[in-house]
Amino acid sequence: MGAADFRVGGRIFATLASQSKGYGNLQLTPEQQADFIGEQPDIFLPVAGGWGRMGMTHIRLALATEDVLAGALHTAWKSRLEKNQKAGTARRADRKNAPAKGKVAAKSSSRKSRK
């Protein structure tokens, strides 16, 4: 079974994927990440590599107070919600031009089964 994750609109904004190392993970913008790390470097640190450069941030669960954790989760949630809302307009336009679902299903169901 995978790690617990937290989603809004089907998209992840936080996970417990690094919980065994004592971390939670937050999806922040790079600017938000810099603010959190600048204010509390003992609690927040970037995830290694490219994910960290894109804003993925570890939070040291043992050191974070309930208020700090709640604030960080709220920030990540709000950021993800705003991204979803911006992308929603584009997704609706894409769906308008997409083929009907019935046609796609008919193509995939016409395959011959292998024995």
mmCIF file of C-alpha atoms in Angstrom:
data_model
loop_
_atom_site.group_PDB
_atom_site.id
_atom_site.type_symbol
_atom_site.label_atom_id
_atom_site.label_comp_id
_atom_site.label_asym_id
_atom_site.label_seq_id
_atom_site.Cartn_x
_atom_site.Cartn_y
_atom_site.Cartn_z
ATOM 1 C CA MET A 1 0.000 0.000 0.000
ATOM 2 C CA GLY A 2 1.311 3.463 -0.882
ATOM 3 C CA ALA A 3 1.862 6.461 1.318
ATOM 4 C CA ALA A 4 -1.036 8.636 2.410
ATOM 5 C CA ASP A 5 -1.603 11.685 0.255
ATOM 6 C CA PHE A 6 -3.856 14.715 0.461
ATOM 7 C CA ARG A 7 -5.688 15.931 -2.628
ATOM 8 C CA VAL A 8 -7.932 18.664 -3.905
ATOM 9 C CA GLY A 9 -9.714 18.117 -7.202
ATOM 10 C CA GLY A 10 -7.873 14.817 -7.588
ATOM 11 C CA ARG A 11 -4.453 16.500 -7.435
ATOM 12 C CA ILE A 12 -1.921 15.963 -4.644
ATOM 13 C CA PHE A 13 -0.843 18.891 -2.456
ATOM 14 C CA ALA A 14 0.780 16.958 0.429
ATOM 15 C CA THR A 15 1.999 13.429 1.173
ATOM 16 C CA LEU A 16 3.444 11.291 3.917
ATOM 17 C CA ALA A 17 5.743 9.525 1.424
ATOM 18 C CA SER A 18 8.820 10.365 3.534
ATOM 19 C CA GLN A 19 7.191 9.701 6.905
ATOM 20 C CA SER A 20 9.666 6.897 7.695
ATOM 21 C CA LYS A 21 12.391 9.571 7.613
ATOM 22 C CA GLY A 22 10.302 11.876 9.805
ATOM 23 C CA TYR A 23 9.100 14.134 6.994
ATOM 24 C CA GLY A 24 5.846 15.111 5.409
ATOM 25 C CA ASN A 25 5.962 16.588 1.898
ATOM 26 C CA LEU A 26 4.229 19.728 0.679
ATOM 27 C CA GLN A 27 3.725 20.950 -2.867
ATOM 28 C CA LEU A 28 4.487 24.666 -2.693
ATOM 29 C CA THR A 29 5.583 27.220 -5.243
ATOM 30 C CA PRO A 30 9.329 27.951 -5.206
ATOM 31 C CA GLU A 31 8.526 31.366 -3.702
ATOM 32 C CA GLN A 32 6.408 29.869 -0.921
ATOM 33 C CA GLN A 33 9.119 27.299 -0.269
ATOM 34 C CA ALA A 34 11.735 30.049 0.088
ATOM 35 C CA ASP A 35 9.491 31.899 2.559
ATOM 36 C CA PHE A 36 8.877 28.818 4.721
ATOM 37 C CA ILE A 37 12.552 27.813 4.727
ATOM 38 C CA GLY A 38 13.640 31.392 5.398
ATOM 39 C CA GLU A 39 11.317 31.695 8.404
ATOM 40 C CA GLN A 40 11.859 28.223 9.897
ATOM 41 C CA PRO A 41 14.874 26.419 8.379
ATOM 42 C CA ASP A 42 14.881 23.904 11.235
ATOM 43 C CA ILE A 43 11.400 22.688 10.183
ATOM 44 C CA PHE A 44 11.302 23.112 6.387
ATOM 45 C CA LEU A 45 13.797 22.006 3.728
ATOM 46 C CA PRO A 46 13.554 21.404 -0.013
ATOM 47 C CA VAL A 47 13.125 17.890 -1.357
ATOM 48 C CA ALA A 48 16.333 16.822 -3.126
ATOM 49 C CA GLY A 49 16.804 17.392 -6.851
ATOM 50 C CA GLY A 50 14.417 18.764 -9.416
ATOM 51 C CA TRP A 51 11.320 18.209 -7.295
ATOM 52 C CA GLY A 52 12.771 20.511 -4.655
ATOM 53 C CA ARG A 53 13.618 23.172 -7.238
ATOM 54 C CA MET A 54 9.954 23.095 -8.303
ATOM 55 C CA GLY A 55 8.772 23.758 -4.731
ATOM 56 C CA MET A 56 8.365 20.282 -3.218
ATOM 57 C CA THR A 57 9.211 20.780 0.439
ATOM 58 C CA HIS A 58 9.878 18.482 3.392
ATOM 59 C CA ILE A 59 8.409 19.401 6.763
ATOM 60 C CA ARG A 60 10.021 17.834 9.839
ATOM 61 C CA LEU A 61 6.940 16.445 11.545
ATOM 62 C CA ALA A 62 8.480 16.034 15.008
ATOM 63 C CA LEU A 63 9.510 19.703 15.144
ATOM 64 C CA ALA A 64 6.388 21.278 13.636
ATOM 65 C CA THR A 65 3.699 22.553 15.976
ATOM 66 C CA GLU A 66 0.081 21.915 15.116
ATOM 67 C CA ASP A 67 -0.300 25.565 14.044
ATOM 68 C CA VAL A 68 2.781 25.456 11.796
ATOM 69 C CA LEU A 69 1.639 22.199 10.189
ATOM 70 C CA ALA A 70 -1.911 23.505 9.693
ATOM 71 C CA GLY A 71 -0.618 26.729 8.140
ATOM 72 C CA ALA A 72 1.720 24.887 5.784
ATOM 73 C CA LEU A 73 -1.010 22.448 4.731
ATOM 74 C CA HIS A 74 -3.414 25.331 4.138
ATOM 75 C CA THR A 75 -0.845 27.120 1.973
ATOM 76 C CA ALA A 76 -0.187 23.976 -0.097
ATOM 77 C CA TRP A 77 -3.934 23.283 -0.412
ATOM 78 C CA LYS A 78 -4.707 26.834 -1.508
ATOM 79 C CA SER A 79 -1.865 26.828 -4.030
ATOM 80 C CA ARG A 80 -3.059 23.524 -5.538
ATOM 81 C CA LEU A 81 -6.659 24.777 -5.626
ATOM 82 C CA GLU A 82 -5.595 27.916 -7.520
ATOM 83 C CA LYS A 83 -3.592 25.826 -10.018
ATOM 84 C CA ASN A 84 -6.600 23.551 -10.505
ATOM 85 C CA GLN A 85 -8.874 26.532 -11.138
ATOM 86 C CA LYS A 86 -6.484 28.002 -13.722
ATOM 87 C CA ALA A 87 -6.121 24.630 -15.435
ATOM 88 C CA GLY A 88 -9.881 24.016 -15.286
ATOM 89 C CA THR A 89 -10.585 26.519 -18.038
ATOM 90 C CA ALA A 90 -8.103 24.806 -20.337
ATOM 91 C CA ARG A 91 -9.409 21.334 -19.445
ATOM 92 C CA ARG A 92 -12.992 22.333 -20.238
ATOM 93 C CA ALA A 93 -11.846 23.638 -23.641
ATOM 94 C CA ASP A 94 -9.951 20.392 -24.299
ATOM 95 C CA ARG A 95 -13.002 18.286 -23.420
ATOM 96 C CA LYS A 96 -15.138 20.320 -25.812
ATOM 97 C CA ASN A 97 -12.934 19.234 -28.721
ATOM 98 C CA ALA A 98 -12.331 15.662 -27.500
ATOM 99 C CA PRO A 99 -14.006 12.666 -29.181
ATOM 100 C CA ALA A 100 -17.088 11.230 -27.541
ATOM 101 C CA LYS A 101 -16.400 8.702 -24.799
ATOM 102 C CA GLY A 102 -18.532 6.052 -26.485
ATOM 103 C CA LYS A 103 -16.344 6.100 -29.594
ATOM 104 C CA VAL A 104 -13.163 5.656 -27.572
ATOM 105 C CA ALA A 105 -14.683 2.786 -25.581
ATOM 106 C CA ALA A 106 -15.898 1.082 -28.754
ATOM 107 C CA LYS A 107 -12.390 1.070 -30.223
ATOM 108 C CA SER A 108 -10.828 -0.454 -27.130
ATOM 109 C CA SER A 109 -13.555 -3.089 -26.745
ATOM 110 C CA SER A 110 -13.147 -4.323 -30.337
ATOM 111 C CA ARG A 111 -9.716 -5.859 -29.654
ATOM 112 C CA LYS A 112 -9.468 -9.606 -30.006
ATOM 113 C CA SER A 113 -8.512 -11.448 -26.862
ATOM 114 C CA ARG A 114 -5.285 -13.441 -26.850
ATOM 115 C CA LYS A 115 -5.268 -17.093 -25.904
#
